[in-house]
Coordinates of C-alpha atoms and ligand atoms in Angstrom, one line a residue:
M6 CA -160.4 51.2 -278.9
P7 CA -158.5 53.8 -281.8
G8 CA -160.6 57.3 -281.1
L9 CA -163.8 58.1 -283.2
A10 CA -162.4 60.5 -285.2
A11 CA -159.8 57.6 -286.3
R12 CA -162.1 55.8 -287.5
L13 CA -164.1 58.0 -289.8
R14 CA -160.8 59.0 -291.2
E15 CA -160.8 55.9 -291.8
E16 CA -163.7 54.5 -293.0
I17 CA -163.7 57.9 -295.5
L18 CA -160.1 56.7 -296.3
N19 CA -161.5 53.4 -297.4
S20 CA -164.6 53.2 -298.7
G21 CA -165.2 57.4 -300.1
P22 CA -166.6 60.9 -299.2
L23 CA -169.5 60.0 -295.7
L24 CA -172.7 62.1 -296.1
F25 CA -172.7 64.5 -293.0
Q26 CA -175.9 62.8 -292.1
H27 CA -173.8 59.5 -290.9
F28 CA -170.8 61.6 -290.2
M29 CA -172.9 63.3 -287.8
A30 CA -175.2 60.1 -286.5
E31 CA -171.4 58.5 -285.8
A32 CA -169.9 61.4 -284.1
L33 CA -173.9 61.4 -281.7
Y34 CA -174.7 58.3 -281.6
N35 CA -171.7 55.7 -282.0
P36 CA -173.0 53.7 -279.0
D37 CA -169.1 53.3 -277.8
Q38 CA -167.3 56.8 -278.6
G39 CA -170.6 58.7 -279.4
Y40 CA -170.8 62.3 -277.8
Y41 CA -174.6 60.9 -276.1
A42 CA -173.4 57.5 -275.5
R43 CA -171.3 58.6 -272.7
P44 CA -174.0 58.7 -269.0
A45 CA -174.9 62.4 -268.5
G46 CA -172.7 65.8 -268.1
Q47 CA -174.1 67.2 -271.2
V48 CA -176.9 68.6 -270.0
G49 CA -176.7 71.9 -267.3
R50 CA -174.2 73.9 -265.7
G51 CA -171.3 71.7 -265.3
G52 CA -172.0 70.3 -269.5
D53 CA -172.5 72.0 -272.5
F54 CA -175.5 73.5 -273.0
F55 CA -178.7 74.2 -270.8
T56 CA -182.0 73.0 -271.4
S57 CA -185.6 73.9 -270.0
V58 CA -184.8 70.4 -268.0
S59 CA -182.0 72.1 -266.4
V60 CA -183.8 75.3 -265.1
G61 CA -184.6 72.5 -262.0
P62 CA -188.2 70.8 -261.5
L63 CA -190.8 73.1 -262.2
F64 CA -190.6 72.1 -265.8
G65 CA -191.5 68.8 -264.9
R66 CA -194.4 69.7 -262.8
L67 CA -196.1 71.9 -265.0
L68 CA -195.7 69.4 -267.5
A69 CA -197.6 66.7 -265.1
A70 CA -200.7 69.1 -264.8
H71 CA -201.0 69.1 -268.8
I72 CA -200.2 65.3 -268.9
S73 CA -202.3 64.8 -266.0
A74 CA -205.5 67.5 -267.4
W75 CA -205.3 65.1 -271.1
W76 CA -205.7 61.8 -268.7
Q77 CA -209.1 63.0 -267.1
E78 CA -210.5 64.5 -270.7
A79 CA -209.5 61.3 -271.1
G80 CA -211.9 59.7 -269.1
S81 CA -208.9 58.9 -266.4
P82 CA -207.9 54.9 -268.1
V83 CA -206.2 52.7 -265.2
R84 CA -203.9 52.0 -267.5
W85 CA -202.6 54.5 -269.5
R86 CA -198.1 55.7 -270.7
I87 CA -195.7 58.1 -271.0
V88 CA -193.3 57.4 -273.2
E89 CA -190.1 60.4 -273.1
A90 CA -187.7 60.4 -276.0
G91 CA -183.9 61.8 -275.0
A92 CA -184.4 61.4 -271.8
N93 CA -181.1 61.8 -270.8
D94 CA -180.0 61.5 -267.5
G95 CA -184.1 61.1 -266.4
S96 CA -184.5 64.2 -264.5
L97 CA -187.3 65.5 -266.6
A98 CA -188.9 62.0 -266.2
L99 CA -188.4 61.9 -262.6
D100 CA -189.4 65.3 -261.8
I101 CA -193.0 64.6 -264.2
L102 CA -193.7 61.6 -262.1
A103 CA -192.7 62.7 -259.0
A104 CA -195.6 65.4 -259.4
L105 CA -197.7 62.5 -260.7
E106 CA -197.8 60.9 -258.3
A107 CA -200.5 58.2 -258.0
S108 CA -202.7 58.0 -261.5
G109 CA -200.7 54.5 -262.5
A110 CA -199.2 56.0 -265.2
E111 CA -196.4 53.4 -266.3
Y112 CA -193.8 55.9 -267.5
V113 CA -191.3 54.6 -270.7
V114 CA -188.2 56.2 -271.4
V115 CA -186.8 54.7 -275.7
E116 CA -183.3 55.2 -275.3
P117 CA -181.1 53.2 -277.9
L118 CA -177.3 54.4 -276.6
P119 CA -176.8 50.9 -273.9
L120 CA -174.7 53.0 -271.3
L121 CA -177.6 55.7 -270.8
A122 CA -179.6 53.2 -270.6
E123 CA -177.8 51.7 -267.9
A124 CA -177.6 54.9 -266.2
L125 CA -181.3 55.1 -266.8
R126 CA -182.5 51.9 -264.6
Q127 CA -179.9 52.6 -262.0
R128 CA -180.9 56.3 -261.1
S129 CA -184.5 55.5 -261.3
A130 CA -183.9 52.3 -259.4
G131 CA -187.2 50.7 -261.4
A132 CA -189.3 53.7 -261.9
L133 CA -188.8 54.3 -264.6
R134 CA -188.8 51.2 -268.1
V135 CA -186.4 52.0 -270.0
V136 CA -186.2 50.6 -274.0
D137 CA -184.5 50.4 -276.6
S138 CA -186.7 51.2 -278.9
T139 CA -190.6 51.2 -279.3
T140 CA -191.3 47.1 -280.5
S141 CA -191.8 46.0 -277.1
L142 CA -195.2 48.4 -276.2
A143 CA -196.5 47.1 -280.2
E144 CA -198.2 44.2 -278.0
D145 CA -199.8 45.9 -275.3
P146 CA -201.5 49.2 -277.0
L147 CA -202.6 52.1 -274.5
P148 CA -203.6 55.8 -274.5
S149 CA -200.3 57.8 -274.3
F150 CA -198.9 60.5 -273.7
V151 CA -195.4 60.7 -275.6
L152 CA -193.2 63.9 -274.9
G153 CA -189.6 64.6 -276.0
N154 CA -187.5 68.1 -275.0
E155 CA -185.0 68.6 -277.6
V156 CA -184.6 65.8 -279.5
L157 CA -185.7 67.1 -282.6
D158 CA -183.1 69.4 -283.2
A159 CA -180.7 66.0 -282.5
L160 CA -181.9 64.2 -285.3
P161 CA -179.1 63.4 -287.8
F162 CA -179.8 66.0 -291.0
H163 CA -178.4 66.2 -294.7
V164 CA -176.4 69.5 -294.9
I165 CA -177.3 71.1 -298.7
E166 CA -175.1 73.6 -300.3
S167 CA -177.2 76.2 -303.6
D168 CA -175.4 75.9 -306.9
G169 CA -178.5 78.6 -308.0
E170 CA -180.5 76.3 -309.8
L171 CA -180.2 72.7 -307.8
W172 CA -179.4 71.5 -304.1
H173 CA -176.0 69.4 -303.9
E174 CA -175.6 67.4 -301.0
L175 CA -172.8 67.7 -298.4
G176 CA -170.2 64.6 -297.4
V177 CA -166.8 64.7 -295.2
E178 CA -164.0 64.0 -296.8
V179 CA -160.1 64.2 -295.3
S180 CA -157.2 65.4 -296.2
D181 CA -154.1 65.6 -294.2
G182 CA -155.9 64.2 -290.5
R183 CA -158.3 66.5 -291.1
F184 CA -162.3 66.6 -292.0
Y185 CA -163.1 68.7 -294.4
W186 CA -166.3 69.5 -296.8
T187 CA -166.7 67.8 -300.2
D188 CA -169.4 68.4 -303.1
V189 CA -171.4 64.6 -303.6
G190 CA -173.7 65.4 -305.9
P191 CA -177.0 66.6 -306.2
A192 CA -179.0 65.9 -303.1
P193 CA -182.5 63.9 -303.8
A194 CA -185.0 64.7 -305.0
D195 CA -187.0 64.3 -302.7
L196 CA -185.1 64.9 -299.7
V197 CA -185.4 68.6 -301.7
A198 CA -189.1 68.8 -302.9
K199 CA -190.5 71.1 -301.0
L200 CA -187.5 73.4 -300.8
P201 CA -187.1 77.2 -302.5
T202 CA -184.3 77.5 -304.7
R203 CA -181.4 79.5 -303.7
P204 CA -178.6 81.3 -304.7
V205 CA -175.4 79.8 -305.5
G206 CA -173.6 79.2 -302.2
Y207 CA -176.5 79.1 -299.8
M208 CA -176.0 76.6 -297.4
T209 CA -178.7 74.8 -294.9
E210 CA -180.1 71.6 -294.1
V211 CA -183.0 69.3 -294.2
R212 CA -184.2 66.1 -292.4
D213 CA -185.7 63.1 -293.7
N214 CA -186.5 61.3 -290.0
I215 CA -188.5 63.1 -288.8
G216 CA -191.7 61.1 -290.1
S217 CA -189.6 57.4 -289.5
F218 CA -188.9 58.8 -286.2
L219 CA -192.6 59.7 -284.9
S220 CA -193.9 56.7 -286.5
A221 CA -191.7 54.7 -284.0
M222 CA -192.1 56.7 -281.0
A223 CA -196.3 56.5 -281.9
T224 CA -195.9 52.4 -281.4
G225 CA -198.5 51.1 -278.7
M226 CA -200.1 54.6 -278.3
A227 CA -204.0 53.3 -278.5
G228 CA -204.3 57.5 -279.1
G229 CA -203.4 60.4 -277.2
R230 CA -201.3 62.9 -277.8
M231 CA -197.9 63.8 -278.7
L232 CA -195.8 66.9 -277.3
W233 CA -192.3 68.1 -278.7
L234 CA -191.2 71.2 -277.6
D235 CA -188.3 72.1 -279.7
Y236 CA -186.1 75.2 -281.1
G237 CA -187.5 75.5 -284.7
F238 CA -189.2 77.6 -288.0
D239 CA -192.2 77.4 -290.4
R240 CA -190.4 76.2 -293.4
E241 CA -190.8 79.7 -294.5
D242 CA -188.5 80.9 -292.1
Y243 CA -186.0 78.5 -292.1
Y244 CA -185.3 78.2 -295.8
H245 CA -185.3 82.3 -295.8
E246 CA -183.5 84.5 -298.4
S247 CA -181.2 85.9 -295.6
R248 CA -180.3 82.7 -293.5
T249 CA -177.4 82.3 -296.1
T250 CA -175.8 79.4 -293.6
G251 CA -178.9 77.8 -292.1
T252 CA -178.9 76.9 -288.3
L253 CA -176.1 74.4 -287.5
R254 CA -174.4 74.3 -284.3
T255 CA -172.3 72.9 -282.3
F256 CA -172.1 73.1 -278.2
S257 CA -169.4 73.1 -275.9
R258 CA -169.1 73.9 -272.7
H259 CA -172.0 76.5 -273.0
R260 CA -170.1 77.9 -276.7
A261 CA -172.1 78.2 -279.8
A262 CA -169.4 77.3 -282.8
E263 CA -169.7 76.2 -286.5
D264 CA -167.5 73.0 -287.6
P265 CA -169.5 70.0 -287.0
L266 CA -166.4 68.0 -288.3
E267 CA -164.0 69.5 -285.4
S268 CA -163.7 66.4 -282.9
P269 CA -166.3 64.3 -283.1
G270 CA -167.8 62.6 -280.1
E271 CA -166.6 65.8 -277.9
I272 CA -168.7 68.1 -278.9
D273 CA -172.7 68.1 -279.4
I274 CA -174.5 69.2 -283.3
T275 CA -177.5 70.5 -284.0
A276 CA -179.9 72.4 -286.1
H277 CA -182.6 74.2 -285.3
V278 CA -186.4 71.8 -286.5
D279 CA -188.6 72.5 -289.1
F280 CA -192.3 72.6 -288.2
T281 CA -193.6 72.9 -290.9
A282 CA -192.0 69.2 -291.7
L283 CA -193.2 68.1 -287.7
A284 CA -196.7 69.3 -288.8
E285 CA -196.8 67.7 -291.9
A286 CA -195.2 64.5 -291.2
A287 CA -197.8 64.2 -287.6
E288 CA -200.8 65.1 -290.0
A289 CA -199.7 61.9 -292.6
M290 CA -199.7 59.3 -289.8
G291 CA -203.7 60.6 -288.7
G292 CA -202.3 62.8 -286.0
T293 CA -204.4 66.8 -285.5
V294 CA -202.2 69.8 -285.1
I295 CA -203.6 70.8 -281.6
R296 CA -201.1 72.9 -280.1
D297 CA -198.1 75.2 -281.5
Q298 CA -196.8 78.4 -280.0
R299 CA -193.8 79.6 -278.0
Q300 CA -193.2 77.5 -275.0
G301 CA -193.5 80.9 -273.1
L302 CA -197.5 81.6 -273.9
F303 CA -197.8 77.3 -273.2
L304 CA -196.4 77.0 -269.5
T305 CA -197.7 80.4 -268.9
E306 CA -201.5 78.6 -269.6
I307 CA -200.7 75.8 -268.6
A308 CA -199.3 76.7 -265.3
K309 CA -203.5 78.7 -264.1
P310 CA -203.4 76.4 -261.7
W311 CA -200.0 76.9 -259.9
L312 CA -200.2 80.3 -260.1
L313 CA -203.4 81.1 -258.8
S314 CA -202.6 78.0 -255.8
L315 CA -199.8 80.7 -254.8
E316 CA -201.4 83.5 -253.0
G317 CA -200.4 84.6 -250.1
R318 CA -197.1 82.1 -250.5
T319 CA -194.0 83.5 -249.5
D320 CA -192.1 80.2 -249.7
V321 CA -192.1 80.4 -254.1
A322 CA -188.9 82.7 -255.1
K323 CA -187.2 79.9 -255.7
D324 CA -190.1 78.2 -258.7
L325 CA -190.9 82.3 -259.6
R326 CA -187.5 82.1 -261.0
A327 CA -187.5 79.3 -262.6
F328 CA -190.7 80.0 -264.1
Q329 CA -189.5 83.5 -265.0
T330 CA -186.3 81.3 -266.7
L331 CA -188.8 78.9 -268.8
T332 CA -191.2 81.6 -269.6
H333 CA -189.4 85.5 -270.5
P334 CA -188.7 86.2 -274.1
G335 CA -185.7 87.5 -273.8
Q336 CA -184.5 83.3 -272.0
L337 CA -186.2 80.3 -272.9
G338 CA -189.6 81.4 -273.8
A339 CA -189.7 82.6 -276.8
K340 CA -186.3 80.7 -278.0
F341 CA -188.3 77.5 -277.8
R342 CA -191.5 76.1 -279.2
V343 CA -194.0 73.7 -278.8
M344 CA -195.8 71.6 -281.5
E345 CA -198.6 69.0 -280.0
I346 CA -200.4 66.3 -281.7
G347 CA -203.7 64.6 -280.7
F348 CA -204.3 61.0 -281.7
D349 CA -207.7 59.6 -281.4
P350 CA -208.7 56.0 -280.2
P351 CA -208.4 53.4 -282.8
Ligands
SAM404 C1 -180.6 67.7 -276.4 S1 -180.3 66.5 -275.1 C2 -181.9 66.9 -274.4 C3 -181.8 65.5 -273.5 C4 -183.2 66.1 -272.3 N1 -184.5 65.9 -273.0 C5 -183.3 67.5 -271.8 O1 -184.0 68.7 -272.2 O2 -182.2 68.0 -271.3 C6 -180.7 65.0 -276.7 C7 -181.1 63.5 -276.2 O3 -181.9 63.5 -277.3 C8 -181.5 61.7 -277.8 N2 -181.9 61.4 -279.0 C9 -181.8 61.4 -280.4 N3 -182.3 61.2 -281.4 C10 -183.6 60.1 -280.7 C11 -183.3 58.9 -280.7 N4 -184.5 58.7 -281.7 N5 -185.0 58.6 -279.4 C12 -183.7 58.6 -278.1 N6 -183.4 59.5 -277.8 C13 -182.8 60.4 -278.6 C14 -180.1 62.2 -276.8 O4 -179.6 60.9 -276.9 C15 -180.1 62.9 -276.0 O5 -179.9 62.2 -274.7

């Protein structure tokens, strides 16, 4: 089978420039050759980047306490569900499940990539229900806690550039076998309707798929919560005049770079999340933003019972180090933001 770069070159030569969003979707999620299609290996010390999950099981244990508190608040329903997107190798899911003990939760992982889904089934030996989409959950709606760590930043986005008046959409062209950026014309009006006018050459990103992603994740929810953890800004800050080259980054072997057209399928491609767009999408679905704060503060709040239980114990140095990594503003505490959305029962 030709490599992904060769297939993308062929597609461009046959049909003309590809929108960057399409190029990115192929580079990350082509089911055979996309960056995320291979089982595991991307996240963690030996991979390309760290996440809060790579810090260790404490993150999952703290989230489990938070989920459990919501479940009790909801009247401890006998049947309920946790639904995770972007579970990757399943570490967070298994950490949460182990900490929840006998709560009776069904833990569903939504994994559209077949090789990853199979690896998750094998690793979890039946403990996780792995589905390729949420469609099947609609047949049996349940109170649900839906979550995802660093998923929204991985949703394919459009790259746009200002000509001083209008936003233009950028696509990907090929010359001498190399990919390069090309202007494919004015961006669709609804894509850029909420963005400010910016000077010539200002380049940034915008997503039009947050709403559809949230609605898909809400399928099968008979009320409950959604919790999204990611890096991002309010819209005003995201499109601030000083941020002239946007937030697009690539990651390979723990090194950040900025050319997403290099080596499709071999590197991670990401951009910050517009949290204003996330809140708007949630509210348009009838959700209410009940929390929007830095990860450090969020975890410190939900860790109170755990922190109190540590008094007098001497065997917790490792957990305390992990807690500091997750919450310290100089480490992950200020890098990540947490938005929690409430949905009333029907
Ligand atoms: C940066 S990784 C984060 C992995 C893990 N949550 C962690 O924190 O270590 C992003 C993950 O989101 C997944 N993803 C992206 N879009 C998705 C979608 N629409 N549905 C489910 N998973 C998705 C990717 O396949 C990838 O595994």
